[in-house]
Amino acid sequence: MDPLDVEGSPRVTSGYTTEDALFVLCQELQREIDKYDCQKGDWLKLLRSFVHTNVQSLYHWTTAICTVLLACVLVTTYAIHSSVGNPFGVCTWWLVLAFFLVLAVVFNSALNICCVLMTRREYSDIVKRVLKKIWDCRKVTEWNASNYPSSTSPVSPCVSLQWTLRDGERVNLPQPLLAIGDIIMLRPGQVAPSKCRELEESDDAQELVLMAGEVYSPEIDGVTDSLAGPQGRIPLKTKKFLLLETPFLQNVRDILGEDISRPVSILDNERHLLVQVWLERRIIPLVLVIMTLTNVLRWTYQDNHVGHWSEMLFILLIHSLLPLLTLVFPIMWVLINIYGQARIFSVFEVARTFKQAVDESFDSMSTISVDEARVDMSGKLVFRWFRELFTGTAPVVSRQANILHVLGSVTSLCCVDKKGILSWPNPSAEKIFFFTPGHRKKVSRTSDIAVLSQTPLTDTVFSDIPEEEAVKKKKDSGRRSSNSSVQGVQNHIEVLDLTHDAKSTFGLHFDDPSWKRHLNSLKPLGLNILLNTCNLATEEWYTQFSDHVACAALEHDETVAVVNRRCMCDLAKEIGFSHQALRGFSHDECLGMYRQVPDEESAKERVNRAKSFIQHKIPMPNMVSVVTRDKTSGMCQLLTQGTADIVLDCCTDYWTGNDLCVLTENDKKKIVDFYHRNSMAAYCTAFSYRPLAQNISPLLENMYIELPDKFVRLLNSGRSNRTSECEDPESSVLLTKSSRSFSVDSLMESESMSSIDDIPGCHQAQSNQIFIGMVTLQYQARQEIVQLIEKLESACIRFVHFSKENELRSRVFSEKMGLEAGWNCHISLMSHDNFKLEGNMSGPESVSQRPSHHSSRHSTEDLARDTAGNVASKAQSATDAVCSRSYSAPSIINLEETQVKFDVDNISIKEDQCTVTIKENSPVVVSGDREAHEEDEDEVGEGEGETQRLMSPKRQRGWSSSDDDAEGETDFQSDSRYTSSYVTDNTDDSLTGALDNRAKLPRGIENIRPHLASTDNVPLLVNLFTDCTPEATQEMMKIMQENGEVVLCMGSCANIQNTPLFLQADCSFSLEPLYPQVCAKQPVMAEPWDEEKPTPMQIASALISIPCPLSFRKDDNVSLVQLIAEARHFTQAMRNCFYLMLCFHLSLTLTQVLASMLLLPPTLDTRHLLWLLLVVVPLLSLTLMGNPVDPRIMTVATRKNKDHVNGEMLGQYIVQFSLRFLPSVIVPLLCYGLTLYSFCNRTTNVTCAVYTFSDDGNQTVFHNWYEKYSGGIILAQNIFLFLLVFYFACISMSFVHWSDHLWKKLPFTNKLWSIVTPTLLLAQLVYFVGDVALQYRSAAFTLPLSSVHPAVWALGLGWPVVIITINELVKRREIKLAVRHQKRARLDFGTKLGMNSPF
């Protein structure tokens, strides 16, 4: 059946079954794998792996040809000697060597082809393994809606989900599991996951087809350019679309294709340069020329002292070149790399189960202890991983991305996701803004507290005071308010800071230990949170409303919809509420209201954007109101939350904790100022309340209200006139006594309530609210990530955050992680000219990806100038209702107890007057004298991040409020000028101007390379890149790699856009993100990870994580420190191992070159060379791999992936080799000559010398040494061989602990060296005795050891003391050079950004 043929099918309404969908998905992915398998058999690609310029190849054609030629020469020489009648005993080893060389060529060629084939099919094998899991799930699938994330869960850019019809119900399906023919439900403003076609019939005859990345933005019915008043809008709904392509197919093509190529690792580059370039192309030709020239001269001018011409020209040359050929190196390289990766994966498997102790303080130690660096793992676990990696059956990437090489040399850790990875998945409350009741004090012109406004107290403050005294005090209050020079009443703005609990998602606590004195003001806020923000009954409604607002925000490029309705249950719990508090209320309706940003504000924003480079947008003004009913009294309450601008437009009073006070223009300015300051870098939510005297028709819940952008001006104009009248003290008293109250019983008799069933009436019901306060929310950095960054910084690994948010938001969060985010420490990857293209981003996705970059700013002077010349009647009636509202509901709450209870029995309502009193057994908690607390309060700033540094240090937590104190107003503004929120009518500077990145850094990804080429390298030193898209992030990673950075990528395994980034980085690891929750009361989808019965999210994570060698689950310990420490230790041991092996091979070549130049007989026979090259040298070199992990390795700065072998390094190597190995080569040669001299002295009737040898037969020297007088050269060669091995073992002592002298750290701490080296010396003694005994059987003349010249034993056995001394002196110099290099590297790494920038 065609998956696209759904017309008239029942599948239109029910969608795929899970079994059918997984079957189609498997078919689609298998088809791509089959295409790839058809191409991978290209033999030309296999032959290209032998090209000498191929850096990743282990074996090149040049080495193979050279080795085969040597084998042919050996066979030819053997044939020549056989033809002249030489005995086979001398030449047999030549045939053995020729056979070994041919075998090495065949084996190494097969090994290279095998590695290439396994590398090419690695990704396809892993994809097939994941497909097998999907196929198994299809057979035994038991997935239902509970296995998927909640459909109403907040949208997170780190989790790619799509509403899909599966098994007849809507599920929130991971996008990698979408298949062609799926029925998806696109939400308004959402990006299409792939090419899709609309199924439902539309008014247009044209069929709607969306391509991948296009936004579904339906038109809102009835939208006009100008609105006369509040208009009802029908909510935009989701629509069914038929998926025409499988979204994950492109990811599979990227994985299997060759379009994205990783750079070659540092170790592979070093191997290629040393083995294939220096040895094959430089040293081998040099040795060939020297040996050929030397032996030709010897044959020409010293014919009496040489052997057969074929032996002189061929055998000696082959013996000299044999150590320079890569005979056993390829298999050693492969096995050591596989073993190192097996150890890395074993560390990962063991350390992921560790429970890291999270330090709640931010002063965590950045040093790494021994226990933290070392991980105990069993040998069985390492062997299991080794077997799987060697056979290619491991379920991870090990050849396409060598995790050992990357972790051992990583210089940059790039994180491409934030929410749920670096931060907690839900923002937590950080600041609470509210009003507190005033106190009486002498208003001083020199007061440190800024005076905001002055309003009279109301009856509620004196509810527990006798009536006569209350009237008297009110009269005194009126008299005081008329003269600011005498005792006055001051209301305060209070801002409380909260700290997030590092061990839980939602936990928090107040920083101020005396916060409970503000319970009067906080408990209405907590009630609003429980009944509105954390009301699970509003989930579906709010999801639809946020989609509608997001789609409406797409109409203007300067606006963006911000979802700031997040769970704050723990804040309400901290205030004193319990879940039982909700039992007294029932949910009635949800009301939504929004408006577009006025044109003049959009124009002002465009001007500010032209002045500043910060790419931010104005939040779309919107608010959500919930109508709840008190089950006991039947009274309805309207609880509102939303953006502060629109909420404030609907408020006429504010709650101080004991009283209602009229909102003046000065109060509004301060509220909006706080909102602007915090909404730039955080999510700021305003809360308000009002009692409802009328029922609202349930039909209005299905309508949203859109306000005209100029409607707020008309509304506020009337309020300004009314507020100016109320600011008079006497009129304020009259207002309090009469017009500001009405009978409360009318609110509580449901029978007398009329019903509101029209849009103007619904808008009227949401006006005249009481402002309660504001809460700012911010994403908090996870403490384990903060500690990880500190440890990485100590290891000189730069943590780079690629943020999708704008510069300001990104900087604030980066500072929370401890990153440098100053004026010259971040770069925006979005071009200023291309910023308008951002309007094509998704709606709901942009809700989370593009939070409030900029907030609307109301100019109060402009609002005052817009008088009510043509005010609509509805707006005027709203203005008249300012003085006709009850303030009883906030007083119903018992403010005495810490746990909130609603004691309705304690409430006494009088019908003849508008007063609500509380009995004596439940008195109202009234804040005490502010003067008693002001001296003890800490000075705090209101900003966050950069904002906090711009604040005045004298800023106080409590602010007094007065309209008449002009100096107080001036003081407040003088402090605010240094904050990021100083945006008033008297200045044209925007917040972004103060925080803009004014350094001469490039802007836009296209300008990074020119800047690096012509200016400086600062773009490679920054920790933060902002305004990132996946394409820009991938390009920046490529730029970093071009400049030598080794990039390790960290990202979410649930983000389908991360696959190209995982492929681009040198190596990547994925993390399962923490999923966002609607509310803490609703459990997050957290099924245990079961390999037998995986969940949809686990299957999707496995697909996205295919390019990643490591994948961490959300409960795992991110053991990156242990992994890097193990990798650094092992790669350092690898370097020492092959460095020592190279020195040994060069020493063997050097001994034979020097012997030829000194006219000595051959120092080593063929069998001796094979013994050294196949046994001694590999074993001695491998002993350096046995050191335990040293935690100091995590303080070493690694080199970049460039300048692998330069002139300075070459010069240092020549000096070190000459000092370490050259004397130890010359001494055995001297002992070799003395041994031959001893044999000559002992031999009679023969003219014998080392250089002159003749007898009656007048045979050549070599023939006599090999035949008649072979006993002498046999003993000399074995003594030479033993001394050479002995010296090699002594030299290796200094290499065991490269950074410590012998007297500081003995080599015996390396158990492997302690076992292998003595065993090898003992084996060499056995070889010595056995070889001499066997060869002496056929020798005519022999030399006993007692007849050897004493100088041989004295010099040979005493020289190790000199060797150790010389090597320790050389090591001392090497340590000094290394320390100097590390200081320079750490200075370059820790250089304050800006020193290299010509600003």
PDB file of N, CA, C and O in Angstrom, residues 611-651:
ATOM      1  N   LYS A 611      21.108  51.446  16.441  1.00  0.00           N
ATOM      2  CA  LYS A 611      22.195  51.942  17.278  1.00  0.00           C
ATOM      3  C   LYS A 611      22.978  50.801  17.907  1.00  0.00           C
ATOM      4  O   LYS A 611      24.165  50.922  18.171  1.00  0.00           O
ATOM      5  N   SER A 612      22.302  49.699  18.205  1.00  0.00           N
ATOM      6  CA  SER A 612      22.913  48.598  18.928  1.00  0.00           C
ATOM      7  C   SER A 612      22.964  47.370  18.049  1.00  0.00           C
ATOM      8  O   SER A 612      22.183  47.211  17.122  1.00  0.00           O
ATOM      9  N   PHE A 613      23.900  46.486  18.363  1.00  0.00           N
ATOM     10  CA  PHE A 613      24.042  45.248  17.612  1.00  0.00           C
ATOM     11  C   PHE A 613      23.340  44.081  18.281  1.00  0.00           C
ATOM     12  O   PHE A 613      23.389  42.975  17.777  1.00  0.00           O
ATOM     13  N   ILE A 614      22.722  44.291  19.422  1.00  0.00           N
ATOM     14  CA  ILE A 614      22.029  43.197  20.095  1.00  0.00           C
ATOM     15  C   ILE A 614      20.735  42.906  19.358  1.00  0.00           C
ATOM     16  O   ILE A 614      19.892  43.782  19.200  1.00  0.00           O
ATOM     17  N   GLN A 615      20.578  41.706  18.922  1.00  0.00           N
ATOM     18  CA  GLN A 615      19.418  41.315  18.123  1.00  0.00           C
ATOM     19  C   GLN A 615      18.313  40.870  19.072  1.00  0.00           C
ATOM     20  O   GLN A 615      18.265  39.708  19.457  1.00  0.00           O
ATOM     21  N   HIS A 616      17.463  41.769  19.475  1.00  0.00           N
ATOM     22  CA  HIS A 616      16.394  41.418  20.396  1.00  0.00           C
ATOM     23  C   HIS A 616      15.060  41.896  19.834  1.00  0.00           C
ATOM     24  O   HIS A 616      15.000  42.700  18.909  1.00  0.00           O
ATOM     25  N   LYS A 617      13.985  41.378  20.417  1.00  0.00           N
ATOM     26  CA  LYS A 617      12.650  41.725  19.971  1.00  0.00           C
ATOM     27  C   LYS A 617      11.788  42.080  21.177  1.00  0.00           C
ATOM     28  O   LYS A 617      12.114  41.762  22.312  1.00  0.00           O
ATOM     29  N   ILE A 618      10.673  42.736  20.880  1.00  0.00           N
ATOM     30  CA  ILE A 618       9.753  43.159  21.926  1.00  0.00           C
ATOM     31  C   ILE A 618       8.812  42.008  22.250  1.00  0.00           C
ATOM     32  O   ILE A 618       8.240  41.394  21.356  1.00  0.00           O
ATOM     33  N   PRO A 619       8.636  41.692  23.532  1.00  0.00           N
ATOM     34  CA  PRO A 619       7.678  40.632  23.874  1.00  0.00           C
ATOM     35  C   PRO A 619       6.260  41.031  23.485  1.00  0.00           C
ATOM     36  O   PRO A 619       5.850  42.175  23.644  1.00  0.00           O
ATOM     37  N   MET A 620       5.542  40.071  22.977  1.00  0.00           N
ATOM     38  CA  MET A 620       4.144  40.290  22.595  1.00  0.00           C
ATOM     39  C   MET A 620       3.321  40.464  23.870  1.00  0.00           C
ATOM     40  O   MET A 620       3.242  39.554  24.696  1.00  0.00           O
ATOM     41  N   PRO A 621       2.686  41.633  24.100  1.00  0.00           N
ATOM     42  CA  PRO A 621       1.892  41.811  25.326  1.00  0.00           C
ATOM     43  C   PRO A 621       0.712  40.842  25.351  1.00  0.00           C
ATOM     44  O   PRO A 621      -0.106  40.810  24.425  1.00  0.00           O
ATOM     45  N   ASN A 622       0.636  40.046  26.383  1.00  0.00           N
ATOM     46  CA  ASN A 622      -0.472  39.103  26.524  1.00  0.00           C
ATOM     47  C   ASN A 622      -0.654  38.782  27.992  1.00  0.00           C
ATOM     48  O   ASN A 622       0.277  38.911  28.794  1.00  0.00           O
ATOM     49  N   MET A 623      -1.853  38.367  28.339  1.00  0.00           N
ATOM     50  CA  MET A 623      -2.110  37.981  29.717  1.00  0.00           C
ATOM     51  C   MET A 623      -3.189  36.910  29.737  1.00  0.00           C
ATOM     52  O   MET A 623      -4.004  36.783  28.823  1.00  0.00           O
ATOM     53  N   VAL A 624      -3.148  36.118  30.779  1.00  0.00           N
ATOM     54  CA  VAL A 624      -4.072  35.013  30.987  1.00  0.00           C
ATOM     55  C   VAL A 624      -4.772  35.235  32.316  1.00  0.00           C
ATOM     56  O   VAL A 624      -4.119  35.440  33.340  1.00  0.00           O
ATOM     57  N   SER A 625      -6.091  35.193  32.293  1.00  0.00           N
ATOM     58  CA  SER A 625      -6.886  35.364  33.505  1.00  0.00           C
ATOM     59  C   SER A 625      -7.678  34.087  33.755  1.00  0.00           C
ATOM     60  O   SER A 625      -8.251  33.504  32.828  1.00  0.00           O
ATOM     61  N   VAL A 626      -7.697  33.672  35.004  1.00  0.00           N
ATOM     62  CA  VAL A 626      -8.423  32.484  35.420  1.00  0.00           C
ATOM     63  C   VAL A 626      -9.525  32.905  36.380  1.00  0.00           C
ATOM     64  O   VAL A 626      -9.265  33.636  37.354  1.00  0.00           O
ATOM     65  N   VAL A 627     -10.731  32.494  36.108  1.00  0.00           N
ATOM     66  CA  VAL A 627     -11.871  32.784  36.974  1.00  0.00           C
ATOM     67  C   VAL A 627     -12.091  31.572  37.878  1.00  0.00           C
ATOM     68  O   VAL A 627     -12.328  30.453  37.395  1.00  0.00           O
ATOM     69  N   THR A 628     -11.959  31.784  39.155  1.00  0.00           N
ATOM     70  CA  THR A 628     -12.173  30.726  40.133  1.00  0.00           C
ATOM     71  C   THR A 628     -13.292  31.135  41.076  1.00  0.00           C
ATOM     72  O   THR A 628     -13.557  32.328  41.296  1.00  0.00           O
ATOM     73  N   ARG A 629     -13.920  30.144  41.654  1.00  0.00           N
ATOM     74  CA  ARG A 629     -15.051  30.384  42.549  1.00  0.00           C
ATOM     75  C   ARG A 629     -14.747  29.771  43.918  1.00  0.00           C
ATOM     76  O   ARG A 629     -14.316  28.616  44.020  1.00  0.00           O
ATOM     77  N   ASP A 630     -14.952  30.596  44.917  1.00  0.00           N
ATOM     78  CA  ASP A 630     -14.807  30.127  46.293  1.00  0.00           C
ATOM     79  C   ASP A 630     -15.989  29.208  46.610  1.00  0.00           C
ATOM     80  O   ASP A 630     -17.151  29.610  46.542  1.00  0.00           O
ATOM     81  N   LYS A 631     -15.683  27.939  46.948  1.00  0.00           N
ATOM     82  CA  LYS A 631     -16.751  26.973  47.189  1.00  0.00           C
ATOM     83  C   LYS A 631     -17.576  27.322  48.419  1.00  0.00           C
ATOM     84  O   LYS A 631     -18.755  26.973  48.511  1.00  0.00           O
ATOM     85  N   THR A 632     -16.976  28.017  49.357  1.00  0.00           N
ATOM     86  CA  THR A 632     -17.693  28.341  50.587  1.00  0.00           C
ATOM     87  C   THR A 632     -18.600  29.539  50.405  1.00  0.00           C
ATOM     88  O   THR A 632     -19.793  29.506  50.724  1.00  0.00           O
ATOM     89  N   SER A 633     -18.071  30.620  49.849  1.00  0.00           N
ATOM     90  CA  SER A 633     -18.833  31.858  49.726  1.00  0.00           C
ATOM     91  C   SER A 633     -19.520  31.997  48.372  1.00  0.00           C
ATOM     92  O   SER A 633     -20.444  32.798  48.231  1.00  0.00           O
ATOM     93  N   GLY A 634     -19.046  31.253  47.372  1.00  0.00           N
ATOM     94  CA  GLY A 634     -19.587  31.390  46.032  1.00  0.00           C
ATOM     95  C   GLY A 634     -19.071  32.599  45.289  1.00  0.00           C
ATOM     96  O   GLY A 634     -19.540  32.893  44.188  1.00  0.00           O
ATOM     97  N   MET A 635     -18.140  33.340  45.856  1.00  0.00           N
ATOM     98  CA  MET A 635     -17.624  34.548  45.221  1.00  0.00           C
ATOM     99  C   MET A 635     -16.627  34.180  44.126  1.00  0.00           C
ATOM    100  O   MET A 635     -15.792  33.279  44.298  1.00  0.00           O
ATOM    101  N   CYS A 636     -16.696  34.874  43.009  1.00  0.00           N
ATOM    102  CA  CYS A 636     -15.773  34.651  41.891  1.00  0.00           C
ATOM    103  C   CYS A 636     -14.581  35.588  42.012  1.00  0.00           C
ATOM    104  O   CYS A 636     -14.723  36.749  42.425  1.00  0.00           O
ATOM    105  N   GLN A 637     -13.434  35.090  41.642  1.00  0.00           N
ATOM    106  CA  GLN A 637     -12.207  35.871  41.660  1.00  0.00           C
ATOM    107  C   GLN A 637     -11.512  35.740  40.318  1.00  0.00           C
ATOM    108  O   GLN A 637     -11.506  34.671  39.698  1.00  0.00           O
ATOM    109  N   LEU A 638     -10.939  36.838  39.885  1.00  0.00           N
ATOM    110  CA  LEU A 638     -10.200  36.882  38.621  1.00  0.00           C
ATOM    111  C   LEU A 638      -8.725  37.003  38.959  1.00  0.00           C
ATOM    112  O   LEU A 638      -8.281  38.005  39.523  1.00  0.00           O
ATOM    113  N   LEU A 639      -7.963  35.984  38.629  1.00  0.00           N
ATOM    114  CA  LEU A 639      -6.526  35.949  38.899  1.00  0.00           C
ATOM    115  C   LEU A 639      -5.798  36.021  37.564  1.00  0.00           C
ATOM    116  O   LEU A 639      -6.024  35.191  36.677  1.00  0.00           O
ATOM    117  N   THR A 640      -4.928  36.992  37.426  1.00  0.00           N
ATOM    118  CA  THR A 640      -4.305  37.302  36.138  1.00  0.00           C
ATOM    119  C   THR A 640      -2.803  37.228  36.255  1.00  0.00           C
ATOM    120  O   THR A 640      -2.225  37.593  37.282  1.00  0.00           O
ATOM    121  N   GLN A 641      -2.186  36.753  35.191  1.00  0.00           N
ATOM    122  CA  GLN A 641      -0.730  36.836  35.040  1.00  0.00           C
ATOM    123  C   GLN A 641      -0.422  37.077  33.572  1.00  0.00           C
ATOM    124  O   GLN A 641      -1.195  36.706  32.683  1.00  0.00           O
ATOM    125  N   GLY A 642       0.693  37.745  33.310  1.00  0.00           N
ATOM    126  CA  GLY A 642       1.076  38.043  31.942  1.00  0.00           C
ATOM    127  C   GLY A 642       2.243  39.003  31.916  1.00  0.00           C
ATOM    128  O   GLY A 642       2.923  39.232  32.926  1.00  0.00           O
ATOM    129  N   THR A 643       2.471  39.580  30.749  1.00  0.00           N
ATOM    130  CA  THR A 643       3.525  40.584  30.642  1.00  0.00           C
ATOM    131  C   THR A 643       3.103  41.839  31.403  1.00  0.00           C
ATOM    132  O   THR A 643       1.919  42.181  31.463  1.00  0.00           O
ATOM    133  N   ALA A 644       4.082  42.511  31.979  1.00  0.00           N
ATOM    134  CA  ALA A 644       3.762  43.604  32.898  1.00  0.00           C
ATOM    135  C   ALA A 644       3.099  44.774  32.190  1.00  0.00           C
ATOM    136  O   ALA A 644       2.302  45.487  32.809  1.00  0.00           O
ATOM    137  N   ASP A 645       3.390  44.973  30.928  1.00  0.00           N
ATOM    138  CA  ASP A 645       2.824  46.148  30.255  1.00  0.00           C
ATOM    139  C   ASP A 645       1.314  46.035  30.131  1.00  0.00           C
ATOM    140  O   ASP A 645       0.576  46.955  30.484  1.00  0.00           O
ATOM    141  N   ILE A 646       0.820  44.902  29.662  1.00  0.00           N
ATOM    142  CA  ILE A 646      -0.622  44.772  29.487  1.00  0.00           C
ATOM    143  C   ILE A 646      -1.323  44.546  30.819  1.00  0.00           C
ATOM    144  O   ILE A 646      -2.454  44.990  31.025  1.00  0.00           O
ATOM    145  N   VAL A 647      -0.668  43.864  31.753  1.00  0.00           N
ATOM    146  CA  VAL A 647      -1.273  43.676  33.077  1.00  0.00           C
ATOM    147  C   VAL A 647      -1.389  45.015  33.786  1.00  0.00           C
ATOM    148  O   VAL A 647      -2.409  45.316  34.430  1.00  0.00           O
ATOM    149  N   LEU A 648      -0.373  45.828  33.678  1.00  0.00           N
ATOM    150  CA  LEU A 648      -0.407  47.128  34.336  1.00  0.00           C
ATOM    151  C   LEU A 648      -1.466  48.030  33.729  1.00  0.00           C
ATOM    152  O   LEU A 648      -2.068  48.856  34.429  1.00  0.00           O
ATOM    153  N   ASP A 649      -1.709  47.874  32.449  1.00  0.00           N
ATOM    154  CA  ASP A 649      -2.773  48.660  31.817  1.00  0.00           C
ATOM    155  C   ASP A 649      -4.142  48.313  32.376  1.00  0.00           C
ATOM    156  O   ASP A 649      -5.066  49.132  32.306  1.00  0.00           O
ATOM    157  N   CYS A 650      -4.281  47.107  32.898  1.00  0.00           N
ATOM    158  CA  CYS A 650      -5.567  46.668  33.450  1.00  0.00           C
ATOM    159  C   CYS A 650      -5.670  46.901  34.947  1.00  0.00           C
ATOM    160  O   CYS A 650      -6.661  46.505  35.571  1.00  0.00           O
ATOM    161  N   CYS A 651      -4.653  47.493  35.554  1.00  0.00           N
ATOM    162  CA  CYS A 651      -4.641  47.702  37.002  1.00  0.00           C
ATOM    163  C   CYS A 651      -4.807  49.182  37.319  1.00  0.00           C
ATOM    164  O   CYS A 651      -4.297  50.053  36.598  1.00  0.00           O
TER     165      CYS A 651
END
